[in-house]
Amino acid sequence: MAKVIIDGIEVEVEDGTTILQAARSIGGEVTPPAMCYYTKLEGSGGYCRTCLVEVSKGSEKDPRPMPKLVPSCRTMVQDGMEVKNTTSERALEARKGVVEMLLVNHPLDCPVCDQAGECDLQDLSYDHGGYNTRSEFERRTFEKQDIGDKIQLHMTRCILCYRCVKVADQITDGRVHGVINRGDAAEISTYIKNAVDNDFSGNMIDVCPVGALTDKTFRFKSRVWFTKPMLAHRDCDKCSGKTTIWFKGDDVLRVTGRKDEWNEVEEFICNTCRFDKKKVSDWTIEGPKEVSRSSVISANKYKNLEKPKEFKLNDIKRLDS
Amino acid sequence: MGKKILLEHAEVPGIQGYEVYREKGGYRSVEKALKTMSAEQVVEEVKTSGVRGRGGAGFPAGMKWSFLAKPEGVPRYLVCNADESEPGTFKDRYLMSKIPHLLIEGMITASYALGANTSYIYIRGEYYYLIGILEKAIEEAYANGWLGKNILGTDFSHDLYVHPGAGAYICGEETALLESLEGKRGNPRMKPPFPAVKGLYDCPTVVNNVETIAAVVPIINDGGEAYANIGIGRSTGTKLISASGHIKKPGVYEVEMGLPVEEFIYSDEYCGGILNDKKLKAVVAGGSSVPILPADLILTTANGEPRLMSYESLSDGGFQTGTMLGSGGFIVMDETTNIAKNLYNFTRFYHHESCGQCSPCREGTAWMEKILHKVLAGKGSMEDIDLLWDIQTKIDGNTICPLGEAASWPVASAIRHFRQDFEELVKNPAGLDETRYYYHCNNINPEVA
Ligand SMILES: Cc1cc2nc3c(=O)[nH]c(=O)nc-3n(C[C@H](O)[C@H](O)[C@H](O)COP(=O)(O)O)c2cc1C
Ligand code: SF4
Ligand code: FES
């Protein structure tokens, strides 16, 4: 076991736990945002750099601070480690920079994006971003592409978190390539389209933190905050059959995995449950699904954890000038 | 004349071939190591020599070797980093083309020390003409019993392969190199684990630069002590410097560590002074990624001491007034150079070479290039200079691999020491030949580009 102090709060965790997981066990503000890490996906994390934190004391044995900020999702705790997240100016400043970088080429097409309302990038920008953009350059765009007949890749919105690549890697054998080209021209490869013919490919949609991978059976049907999530299950020979189904009126508009407060699914579900079971009679309904994260979907009708911070018009003016 | 221990015989006719190389004392280090020394003794000798990695970071080679994990029944690998792609650096190419057997000999001796039965030379794809030269040398080494099974009748067997890259600077970063060598996309790995524990095919691996491995030959021949006596302080031995830019005699020079920078630039033995006898304006001392310094600071430190060609002296003053020895790519610029224009070239390079894994580098390098392009096109403002500075701080230190820093430092130092060059471009945009500068765009949608 290792004792760690994060933003002044002490917690004891198993050896080999990451700083991020330790922070999640405390919960709330001290938990760094994570855009690329996904507990269920081996080798995920480290890419987006939103979870950078300052380690002000390495461990009891070696108390020296770590010179650079470290990605909390890929850094293991040591006994006696002291971590600063919200209490570190440096970490917050770096995070602001990361958010800006993620948005520099993002189309900001939230009004027409299916992910709006349950989008990690929206939440991240709201919590950690600046008020305006400092880039005046034209944004990068890509053609839309289909990955099979049920999933659409809208690369223009992608933040290259590599989560879908890991899903593809981990559900099919011997597939390595997931990204082609380099630097800001890098894109999720359509090799995925050709190679991923798998009953679990739909999970790429659930792991995508933005609206780059969307469910074609749900496209443009409704804003997510107008739909009502219910926990449901069915007998399935491929997966556990435990899902969240999203109603509008009496119609089932879409089926997803059950997401926890970190927006990660509890279990991956199969494509049959996700795409083909859209009748109420397909499902045994358990009751309403509590959306326990503070995003637009939880803001109105469902249990509201935290009221979003409000800013006054004057603040905006001051920041603009 | 400075002391030469790597390039001593580089100009001997026929030294590329085995016969002449052997006549000049080649492969003695293999004989000495395999017949009279244990592997540990070879490592100790390299430790004593104090030789530091010549690929850029300057990490003591002996120490790196002693960190190599040695689990039972797991192979270990030595990989030579011959990906040399840092703008301004061309010394490994020179060494490999002039005296290829020196590298092969170093590889065998070093592999013996590390207990590696297989080693690789990962060579930059653009150096295709060197692949033939190296493979011929390897063939000769096999034919004469220096490679293969039971070398010199001992129980040490060794195979050596040359593997070309496909034209990505990032594959010079040691973990991206290993990915590429394994046949994967050349993305740097997250560390830890370090290659010494989990490297090539998840086995313990040492990655060293060409020049570092070549230096093992004189170290074993003459002893670590003798090597340590060359040079100055913790910068032992000699260093190959690739000299380019506005100098009379560009080329590769072997200098003894501790040579005054002033002597290197102005003496006829080395660069021979500034081209057309113009005034020196600035020097990038260690390859394009290290901070650029103005003439006064490259010749003397902030304390007024003469600046020397050594790790310590060049980094004296930190990034405020110092720089780094890096890989030894020494780029000289005269008074006619506008540093902001030069910077554009570097920034374009780093944008082009970013692997795109982490957001600050992927987006930041592109953004910086766009801003510089705008400034060079005569459409910049003073705020753009500040924005450039700020973006650079957001990349520096926040990325997976050091390419992020390599892209930030030139920007930071150019603004720190030559802000007036940027301002000049903002104030007097007229006269700029816009067509000479184009935005490097590998964008996907031509309409948007
Ligand atoms: C972006 C990048 C490019 C690099 N390119 C090279 C290179 O071309 N050659 C090289 O020897 N080292 C290069 N390095 C340094 C290597 O990662 C590694 O430190 C070096 O090969 C270790 O060898 P050494 O200890 O002998 O210097 C590069 C590092 C980075 C971050
Ligand atoms: S710093 Fe740049 S080159 Fe290095 S891993 Fe990140 S994106 Fe790739
Ligand atoms: S969540 Fe840690 S780097 Fe992306």
Coordinates of N, CA and C in Angstrom, one line a residue, chain A residues 43 45-50 52 68-69 74 93-94 96-98 100-102 104-105 133-143 158-162 176-177 179-187, chain B residues 167-170 183-185 187 190 192 351-360 362-364 366-367 370-371 374 384 386-387 390-391 394-395 397-400 402 405 439 442-445 447-448:
Chain A
G43 N -2.8 0.2 -22.2 CA -1.9 1.0 -22.9 C -2.5 2.4 -23.3
G45 N -3.9 6.3 -22.6 CA -3.4 7.4 -21.8 C -2.0 7.9 -22.2
G46 N -1.7 9.1 -21.7 CA -0.4 9.7 -22.0 C -0.4 10.6 -23.2
Y47 N -1.4 10.6 -24.0 CA -1.4 11.3 -25.3 C -1.9 12.8 -25.2
C48 N -3.0 13.0 -24.5 CA -3.7 14.3 -24.6 C -3.0 15.3 -23.7
R49 N -2.4 14.9 -22.6 CA -1.7 15.8 -21.7 C -2.6 16.7 -20.8
T50 N -3.9 16.4 -20.8 CA -4.8 17.2 -20.0 C -4.7 16.8 -18.5
L52 N -2.0 16.4 -16.8 CA -0.7 16.7 -16.2 C -0.8 17.3 -14.8
K68 N 9.6 17.8 -14.2 CA 8.5 18.2 -15.2 C 7.2 17.8 -14.6
L69 N 6.1 18.4 -15.2 CA 4.8 17.9 -14.9 C 4.7 16.5 -15.5
R74 N -0.5 8.0 -16.3 CA 0.6 7.0 -16.7 C 1.7 7.0 -15.6
E93 N -1.9 26.1 -15.6 CA -1.5 26.9 -16.8 C -1.3 25.9 -18.0
A94 N -0.6 24.8 -17.7 CA -0.3 23.8 -18.7 C -1.6 23.3 -19.3
K96 N -4.5 24.6 -19.3 CA -5.2 25.7 -20.2 C -4.5 25.6 -21.6
G97 N -3.2 25.5 -21.6 CA -2.5 25.4 -22.9 C -3.0 24.2 -23.7
V98 N -3.2 23.1 -23.0 CA -3.6 21.8 -23.7 C -5.0 22.0 -24.3
E100 N -6.4 24.7 -25.1 CA -6.3 25.6 -26.3 C -5.8 24.8 -27.5
M101 N -4.8 24.0 -27.3 CA -4.2 23.2 -28.4 C -5.3 22.2 -29.0
L102 N -6.1 21.6 -28.1 CA -7.1 20.7 -28.6 C -8.2 21.4 -29.3
V104 N -7.6 24.4 -31.1 CA -7.1 25.2 -32.2 C -7.6 24.7 -33.6
N105 N -7.8 23.4 -33.7 CA -8.3 22.9 -35.0 C -9.6 22.2 -34.9
T133 N -10.5 32.5 -28.6 CA -9.4 31.8 -29.3 C -8.3 32.8 -29.7
R134 N -7.1 32.4 -29.7 CA -6.0 33.2 -30.1 C -5.5 32.9 -31.5
S135 N -6.2 31.8 -32.1 CA -5.7 31.4 -33.4 C -6.7 32.0 -34.4
E136 N -6.1 32.6 -35.5 CA -6.9 33.2 -36.5 C -6.9 32.3 -37.8
F137 N -6.2 31.2 -37.7 CA -6.0 30.4 -38.9 C -7.1 29.5 -39.2
E138 N -7.2 29.2 -40.5 CA -8.3 28.3 -40.9 C -8.1 26.9 -40.2
R139 N -9.2 26.3 -39.9 CA -9.1 25.0 -39.2 C -8.9 23.8 -40.2
R140 N -8.3 22.8 -39.7 CA -8.1 21.6 -40.5 C -9.4 20.9 -40.7
T141 N -9.6 20.4 -41.9 CA -10.8 19.6 -42.2 C -10.5 18.3 -42.9
F142 N -11.4 17.4 -42.7 CA -11.3 16.1 -43.4 C -12.7 15.7 -44.0
E143 N -12.6 14.8 -44.9 CA -13.9 14.2 -45.4 C -14.4 13.3 -44.4
C158 N -11.8 15.0 -34.4 CA -11.0 14.1 -33.6 C -9.9 14.8 -32.8
I159 N -9.6 14.3 -31.6 CA -8.5 14.9 -30.8 C -7.4 13.9 -30.7
L160 N -7.4 12.9 -31.5 CA -6.3 11.8 -31.5 C -6.0 11.3 -30.2
C161 N -7.0 10.8 -29.5 CA -6.8 10.3 -28.1 C -6.4 8.8 -28.2
Y162 N -6.5 8.2 -29.4 CA -6.1 6.8 -29.6 C -7.0 5.8 -28.9
V176 N -2.2 -3.6 -36.0 CA -1.4 -2.5 -35.3 C -1.7 -1.1 -35.8
H177 N -1.9 -1.0 -37.1 CA -2.0 0.4 -37.6 C -3.4 0.9 -37.3
V179 N -3.3 4.8 -37.0 CA -3.2 6.2 -37.3 C -2.2 6.3 -38.5
I180 N -2.6 7.1 -39.5 CA -1.7 7.3 -40.6 C -1.3 8.8 -40.6
N181 N -0.2 9.1 -41.3 CA 0.3 10.5 -41.4 C 0.9 10.9 -40.0
R182 N 1.5 12.1 -40.1 CA 2.2 12.6 -38.9 C 1.7 13.9 -38.5
G183 N 2.1 14.3 -37.3 CA 1.9 15.6 -36.8 C 0.4 16.0 -36.9
D184 N 0.2 17.3 -37.3 CA -1.2 17.8 -37.3 C -1.9 17.2 -38.6
A185 N -1.2 16.4 -39.4 CA -1.9 15.8 -40.5 C -2.3 14.3 -40.1
A186 N -2.0 13.9 -38.9 CA -2.3 12.5 -38.5 C -3.8 12.3 -38.5
E187 N -4.2 11.1 -39.0 CA -5.6 10.8 -38.9 C -5.8 9.4 -38.6
Chain B
G167 N 12.5 7.7 -43.3 CA 12.5 9.1 -43.6 C 11.7 9.9 -42.5
A168 N 11.8 9.5 -41.3 CA 11.2 10.3 -40.2 C 12.2 10.7 -39.2
Y169 N 12.3 12.0 -38.9 CA 13.2 12.5 -37.9 C 12.9 11.9 -36.5
I170 N 11.6 11.7 -36.3 CA 11.2 11.2 -35.0 C 11.8 9.8 -34.7
G183 N 9.0 -2.8 -36.7 CA 8.1 -2.8 -37.8 C 6.8 -2.0 -37.6
K184 N 6.8 -1.2 -36.6 CA 5.5 -0.5 -36.2 C 5.7 1.0 -36.6
R185 N 4.6 1.7 -36.5 CA 4.6 3.1 -36.7 C 5.6 3.8 -35.7
N187 N 6.1 5.9 -33.3 CA 5.7 6.8 -32.3 C 6.6 6.6 -31.0
M190 N 6.0 5.8 -24.1 CA 6.0 6.5 -22.9 C 7.0 5.8 -22.0
P192 N 8.6 5.7 -17.9 CA 9.1 4.4 -18.0 C 8.1 3.4 -18.6
H351 N 7.5 21.1 -37.2 CA 6.1 20.8 -37.5 C 6.0 19.6 -38.4
H352 N 6.8 19.5 -39.4 CA 6.7 18.4 -40.4 C 7.1 17.1 -39.7
E353 N 7.9 17.1 -38.7 CA 8.4 15.9 -38.1 C 7.7 15.5 -36.8
S354 N 6.8 16.3 -36.3 CA 6.1 15.9 -35.1 C 5.3 14.6 -35.4
C355 N 5.3 13.6 -34.5 CA 4.6 12.4 -34.8 C 3.1 12.6 -34.6
G356 N 2.7 13.6 -33.8 CA 1.3 13.9 -33.7 C 0.6 13.1 -32.5
Q357 N 1.4 12.4 -31.7 CA 0.7 11.7 -30.6 C 0.2 12.7 -29.5
C358 N 1.0 13.6 -29.1 CA 0.5 14.4 -28.0 C 0.1 15.8 -28.4
S359 N -0.9 16.3 -27.8 CA -1.6 17.5 -28.4 C -0.7 18.8 -28.4
P360 N 0.1 19.0 -27.3 CA 0.8 20.3 -27.4 C 1.8 20.4 -28.6
R362 N 1.7 18.3 -31.4 CA 1.0 18.2 -32.7 C 0.4 19.5 -33.1
E363 N -0.3 20.2 -32.2 CA -1.0 21.4 -32.6 C -0.1 22.6 -32.5
G364 N 0.8 22.6 -31.5 CA 1.6 23.8 -31.2 C 2.7 24.0 -32.3
A366 N 2.5 23.2 -35.4 CA 1.8 23.7 -36.6 C 1.5 25.2 -36.4
W367 N 1.0 25.5 -35.3 CA 0.5 26.9 -35.0 C 1.7 27.8 -35.1
K370 N 2.6 28.5 -38.6 CA 1.7 29.4 -39.2 C 1.9 30.9 -38.9
I371 N 2.2 31.1 -37.6 CA 2.4 32.5 -37.1 C 3.7 33.0 -37.8
K374 N 3.1 33.9 -41.3 CA 2.4 35.1 -41.4 C 3.3 36.3 -41.2
D384 N 1.9 39.0 -32.3 CA 2.2 37.7 -32.8 C 3.5 37.2 -32.1
D386 N 4.6 37.9 -29.1 CA 4.2 37.5 -27.8 C 3.5 36.2 -27.8
L387 N 2.6 36.0 -28.7 CA 1.8 34.8 -28.8 C 2.8 33.6 -29.1
D390 N 4.4 32.6 -26.0 CA 3.5 31.9 -25.1 C 3.2 30.4 -25.6
I391 N 3.0 30.3 -26.8 CA 2.8 28.9 -27.3 C 4.0 28.0 -27.0
K394 N 3.9 26.6 -23.7 CA 2.9 25.6 -23.5 C 3.3 24.2 -24.0
I395 N 4.3 24.2 -24.9 CA 4.8 22.9 -25.4 C 5.9 22.4 -24.5
G397 N 8.3 21.0 -22.1 CA 8.2 20.2 -20.9 C 6.9 19.4 -20.8
N398 N 5.9 19.6 -21.6 CA 4.6 19.0 -21.5 C 4.4 17.9 -22.4
T399 N 5.4 17.4 -23.1 CA 5.1 16.4 -24.1 C 5.7 15.0 -23.8
I400 N 5.4 14.0 -24.6 CA 5.9 12.7 -24.3 C 7.4 12.6 -24.6
P402 N 11.2 14.4 -26.2 CA 11.8 15.7 -26.3 C 11.7 16.5 -27.6
E405 N 10.3 19.9 -26.8 CA 11.3 20.9 -26.4 C 12.2 21.3 -27.5
Y439 N 4.1 28.0 -46.6 CA 3.6 27.3 -45.5 C 3.7 25.8 -45.7
N442 N 0.8 19.8 -45.0 CA 0.4 18.5 -45.5 C -1.1 18.3 -45.2
N443 N -1.8 19.4 -45.4 CA -3.2 19.4 -45.0 C -3.9 18.5 -46.0
I444 N -5.1 18.1 -45.6 CA -5.8 17.0 -46.1 C -6.8 17.5 -47.2
N445 N -7.4 18.6 -46.8 CA -8.4 19.2 -47.8 C -7.7 20.4 -48.5
E447 N -8.7 22.6 -50.4 CA -9.4 23.8 -50.4 C -9.2 24.7 -49.1
V448 N -8.9 23.9 -48.0 CA -8.7 24.6 -46.8 C -7.3 25.1 -46.7

